[in-house]
Amino acid sequence: MSTSTRRGFLGFVSASAAGLLPGRSEAAGVATDSEPACILTPQAEEGPFYSDPKLVRSDIAEGKAGIPLTLRLRVIEAGPCTAIKGARVDIWHCDAKGLYSAFAGQSDSRNIDATGKTFLRGTQMADEVGWVTFNTIYPGWYDGRTTHIHFKMFLDDRTVLTGQTFLPDALNEFIYTNVPDYGKRARQRMVINANDHVIERSDPGHRAFCAVKEERDRYVATLTLGVDRRSDATVGRAGPPPPPPGIRGGPPPGPPPAGMGGPMFVRPIKDRLAALVPGLRRER
């Protein structure tokens, strides 16, 4: 992919992603140094893939293949917009092929054991103005979920925010279609931002969507986390990885796995391109 192609595409995606946000007063997902978001970031389920290896580090890729991504999160107190210095922030996400470290039963065939691995996990403490920075790779995807990065925020060993952040889906699709590290999957990606059950239930206002920009050698994703110091946000619980999906668009066999909280059905997307590119108008 040429530099000019990537830059032009990202400019298009950034403009489209901006259309997701209803207005600056509600746009908690778009963070800048001068315009902090002052409302609560939505809580979301922890999911089945959390572990706590206590790895205080900013570089978490461990050599995993993929497009470099820097994730910058700013922790502030919702309401007064004051930075929370020293807050602990954990993140974790899957690799380019949808694999999480620390768990067995990985890959499209559920036959890869990543037990004991620590890739794409890390912890940072917020600086004087509330920022933490992680250098990682652009996450891939796995069956049943859209592209996402998990995070937990702690104050004095108490969880005050458990959530997930999301990336522009047109950019996701472009990367998965064009970059070899993300390709050669057994199935098409069926769940995107438009029909992901976590977004539909926990973040319909898209307040946890990252702002993304391109730099010379990487993408940079930025999000402000507005929290309530008094909250106790132990959401969801760890459990086994989800089973392989059933028929496309239909229910998987059996109930949802414990701790997943997922739906029995995946809502089908009638116009995939229109769902991937916000604001796109298609002639009927």
C-alpha positions as semicolon CSV with decimal commas, in nm:
position;residue;x (nm);y (nm);z (nm)
1;M;0,000;0,000;0,000
2;S;0,163;0,330;-0,104
3;T;0,203;0,622;0,136
4;S;-0,018;0,844;-0,076
5;T;-0,291;0,580;-0,094
6;R;-0,289;0,526;0,283
7;R;-0,285;0,899;0,357
8;G;-0,571;0,973;0,121
9;F;-0,777;0,685;0,252
10;L;-0,720;0,777;0,616
11;G;-0,824;1,135;0,547
12;F;-1,148;1,001;0,402
13;V;-1,200;0,767;0,698
14;S;-1,129;1,041;0,953
15;A;-1,384;1,269;0,791
16;S;-1,636;0,986;0,783
17;A;-1,566;0,889;1,145
18;A;-1,631;1,246;1,252
19;G;-1,981;1,204;1,118
20;L;-2,045;0,936;1,379
21;L;-2,037;1,195;1,655
22;P;-2,357;1,390;1,720
23;G;-2,188;1,707;1,840
24;R;-1,895;1,837;2,042
25;S;-2,094;1,852;2,366
26;E;-2,160;1,477;2,340
27;A;-1,843;1,365;2,161
28;A;-1,657;1,208;2,451
29;G;-1,475;0,971;2,218
30;V;-1,279;1,242;2,039
31;A;-0,998;1,358;2,261
32;T;-0,761;1,648;2,210
33;D;-0,518;1,819;2,445
34;S;-0,732;2,134;2,458
35;E;-1,081;1,979;2,450
36;P;-1,111;1,710;2,716
37;A;-1,434;1,514;2,734
38;C;-1,614;1,577;3,061
39;I;-1,877;1,302;3,065
40;L;-1,848;0,940;3,168
41;T;-1,697;0,688;2,929
42;P;-1,940;0,396;2,892
43;Q;-1,872;0,076;3,082
44;A;-1,857;-0,245;2,879
45;E;-1,818;-0,610;2,959
46;E;-1,472;-0,731;3,044
47;G;-1,510;-1,035;2,822
48;P;-1,332;-1,369;2,853
49;F;-0,974;-1,269;2,775
50;Y;-0,849;-1,058;3,068
51;S;-0,543;-1,153;3,266
52;D;-0,321;-0,946;3,493
53;P;0,046;-1,023;3,421
54;K;0,144;-0,691;3,588
55;L;0,356;-0,585;3,292
56;V;0,426;-0,215;3,340
57;R;0,540;-0,126;2,989
58;S;0,445;0,095;2,699
59;D;0,572;-0,134;2,421
60;I;0,345;-0,437;2,417
61;A;0,373;-0,584;2,064
62;E;0,648;-0,839;2,148
63;G;0,738;-0,864;1,779
64;K;0,388;-0,951;1,662
65;A;0,330;-0,882;1,292
66;G;0,096;-0,598;1,202
67;I;0,066;-0,228;1,131
68;P;0,220;-0,017;1,412
69;L;-0,038;0,158;1,628
70;T;0,014;0,402;1,914
71;L;-0,281;0,418;2,153
72;R;-0,298;0,732;2,370
73;L;-0,553;0,740;2,651
74;R;-0,616;1,035;2,882
75;V;-0,779;0,971;3,220
76;I;-0,988;1,255;3,364
77;E;-1,255;1,303;3,627
78;A;-1,594;1,332;3,459
79;G;-1,753;1,665;3,541
80;P;-1,461;1,882;3,653
81;C;-1,236;1,752;3,368
82;T;-0,934;1,728;3,597
83;A;-0,656;1,486;3,508
84;I;-0,615;1,182;3,735
85;K;-0,243;1,148;3,789
86;G;-0,116;0,800;3,874
87;A;-0,425;0,611;3,757
88;R;-0,337;0,261;3,646
89;V;-0,458;0,166;3,296
90;D;-0,442;-0,188;3,157
91;I;-0,507;-0,267;2,790
92;W;-0,525;-0,593;2,599
93;H;-0,629;-0,692;2,248
94;C;-0,593;-0,964;1,987
95;D;-0,319;-0,989;1,724
96;A;-0,355;-0,959;1,346
97;K;-0,509;-1,307;1,324
98;G;-0,750;-1,264;1,616
99;L;-0,539;-1,441;1,883
100;Y;-0,518;-1,332;2,246
101;S;-0,222;-1,413;2,467
102;A;-0,268;-1,614;2,789
103;F;-0,553;-1,837;2,664
104;A;-0,593;-2,173;2,494
105;G;-0,846;-2,248;2,219
106;Q;-0,735;-1,966;1,989
107;S;-0,761;-1,916;1,607
108;D;-1,048;-1,975;1,366
109;S;-1,005;-2,348;1,428
110;R;-0,966;-2,310;1,809
111;N;-0,645;-2,513;1,796
112;I;-0,375;-2,266;1,912
113;D;-0,272;-2,254;2,277
114;A;-0,134;-1,912;2,382
115;T;-0,125;-1,999;2,752
116;G;0,171;-1,833;2,922
117;K;0,212;-1,572;2,645
118;T;0,190;-1,200;2,723
119;F;0,182;-1,030;2,383
120;L;-0,044;-0,726;2,337
121;R;-0,099;-0,672;2,709
122;G;0,040;-0,396;2,926
123;T;-0,005;-0,151;3,210
124;Q;0,082;0,217;3,237
125;M;0,039;0,483;3,507
126;A;-0,110;0,816;3,402
127;D;0,131;1,110;3,394
128;E;0,084;1,459;3,538
129;V;-0,187;1,546;3,286
130;G;-0,353;1,204;3,277
131;W;-0,198;1,048;2,966
132;V;-0,086;0,689;2,911
133;T;0,069;0,568;2,586
134;F;0,096;0,217;2,443
135;N;0,291;0,118;2,132
136;T;0,130;-0,187;1,979
137;I;-0,009;-0,313;1,647
138;Y;-0,345;-0,252;1,486
139;P;-0,576;-0,523;1,626
140;G;-0,729;-0,793;1,411
141;W;-1,067;-0,955;1,462
142;Y;-1,225;-1,282;1,569
143;D;-1,566;-1,441;1,514
144;G;-1,855;-1,273;1,690
145;R;-1,694;-0,933;1,757
146;T;-1,597;-0,616;1,576
147;T;-1,245;-0,471;1,604
148;H;-1,180;-0,351;1,960
149;I;-0,925;-0,288;2,233
150;H;-1,008;-0,363;2,597
151;F;-0,911;-0,139;2,886
152;K;-0,944;-0,131;3,265
153;M;-0,866;0,164;3,487
154;F;-0,777;0,132;3,855
155;L;-0,746;0,372;4,148
156;D;-0,590;0,225;4,463
157;D;-0,646;-0,129;4,330
158;R;-1,017;-0,057;4,277
159;T;-1,155;-0,089;3,925
160;V;-1,331;0,235;3,834
161;L;-1,373;0,173;3,461
162;T;-1,395;-0,140;3,249
163;G;-1,452;-0,078;2,881
164;Q;-1,368;-0,128;2,517
165;T;-1,262;0,118;2,251
166;F;-1,335;0,092;1,879
167;L;-1,176;0,203;1,552
168;P;-1,327;0,335;1,226
169;D;-1,470;0,038;1,041
170;A;-1,386;0,160;0,692
171;L;-1,021;0,167;0,802
172;N;-1,058;-0,179;0,960
173;E;-1,194;-0,321;0,637
174;F;-0,926;-0,155;0,425
175;I;-0,647;-0,297;0,642
176;Y;-0,794;-0,647;0,660
177;T;-0,845;-0,655;0,283
178;N;-0,508;-0,514;0,178
179;V;-0,244;-0,597;0,440
180;P;-0,117;-0,959;0,421
181;D;-0,058;-0,993;0,797
182;Y;-0,436;-0,968;0,847
183;G;-0,549;-1,183;0,554
184;K;-0,606;-1,551;0,471
185;R;-0,888;-1,606;0,718
186;A;-1,120;-1,907;0,711
187;R;-1,434;-1,692;0,712
188;Q;-1,545;-1,343;0,619
189;R;-1,574;-1,090;0,900
190;M;-1,947;-1,090;0,974
191;V;-1,962;-0,863;1,280
192;I;-1,867;-0,499;1,223
193;N;-1,926;-0,182;1,424
194;A;-2,281;-0,155;1,290
195;N;-2,397;-0,489;1,436
196;D;-2,159;-0,554;1,726
197;H;-2,359;-0,646;2,037
198;V;-2,126;-0,463;2,279
199;I;-2,159;-0,135;2,089
200;E;-2,535;-0,175;2,053
201;R;-2,582;-0,242;2,424
202;S;-2,306;-0,039;2,592
203;D;-2,205;0,242;2,355
204;P;-2,482;0,336;2,109
205;G;-2,360;0,698;2,120
206;H;-2,011;0,593;2,006
207;R;-1,847;0,775;2,297
208;A;-1,567;0,517;2,321
209;F;-1,462;0,543;1,956
210;C;-1,101;0,651;1,904
211;A;-0,993;0,947;1,695
212;V;-0,735;0,813;1,448
213;K;-0,467;0,992;1,251
214;E;-0,177;0,881;1,035
215;E;0,186;0,955;1,109
216;R;0,485;0,869;0,895
217;D;0,532;0,517;1,032
218;R;0,215;0,436;1,226
219;Y;-0,144;0,515;1,309
220;V;-0,217;0,704;1,631
221;A;-0,548;0,643;1,811
222;T;-0,656;0,879;2,090
223;L;-0,937;0,861;2,344
224;T;-1,030;1,044;2,664
225;L;-1,158;0,828;2,951
226;G;-1,401;1,017;3,172
227;V;-1,441;0,835;3,504
228;D;-1,610;0,865;3,841
229;R;-1,354;0,818;4,120
230;R;-1,623;0,671;4,346
231;S;-1,740;0,396;4,110
232;D;-1,672;0,025;4,137
233;A;-1,673;-0,107;3,785
234;T;-1,601;-0,475;3,799
235;V;-1,800;-0,560;3,485
236;G;-1,831;-0,909;3,345
237;R;-1,600;-1,193;3,442
238;A;-1,335;-1,398;3,270
239;G;-1,441;-1,725;3,114
240;P;-1,346;-1,962;2,832
241;P;-1,314;-1,837;2,475
242;P;-1,642;-1,845;2,280
243;P;-1,723;-2,156;2,076
244;P;-1,710;-2,156;1,695
245;P;-2,011;-1,978;1,542
246;G;-2,303;-2,157;1,385
247;I;-2,459;-2,077;1,051
248;R;-2,380;-1,725;0,933
249;G;-2,636;-1,481;1,060
250;G;-2,797;-1,751;1,277
251;P;-2,752;-1,868;1,634
252;P;-2,444;-2,058;1,748
253;P;-2,519;-2,400;1,894
254;G;-2,611;-2,385;2,263
255;P;-2,633;-2,086;2,497
256;P;-2,379;-1,802;2,497
257;P;-2,065;-1,895;2,695
258;A;-2,047;-1,786;3,057
259;G;-1,913;-1,436;3,100
260;M;-1,965;-1,335;2,740
261;G;-2,307;-1,178;2,774
262;G;-2,337;-1,203;2,396
263;P;-2,654;-1,237;2,193
264;M;-2,780;-1,559;2,045
265;F;-2,813;-1,402;1,701
266;V;-2,591;-1,178;1,491
267;R;-2,797;-0,909;1,324
268;P;-2,733;-0,935;0,948
269;I;-2,608;-0,633;0,754
270;K;-2,804;-0,565;0,434
271;D;-2,565;-0,310;0,282
272;R;-2,213;-0,382;0,406
273;L;-2,045;-0,086;0,233
274;A;-2,297;0,165;0,366
275;A;-2,253;0,017;0,716
276;L;-1,875;0,042;0,693
277;V;-1,861;0,402;0,570
278;P;-2,069;0,641;0,784
279;G;-2,262;0,895;0,583
280;L;-2,237;0,703;0,257
281;R;-2,553;0,741;0,049
282;R;-2,623;0,470;-0,200
283;E;-2,862;0,492;-0,493
284;R;-3,137;0,236;-0,470
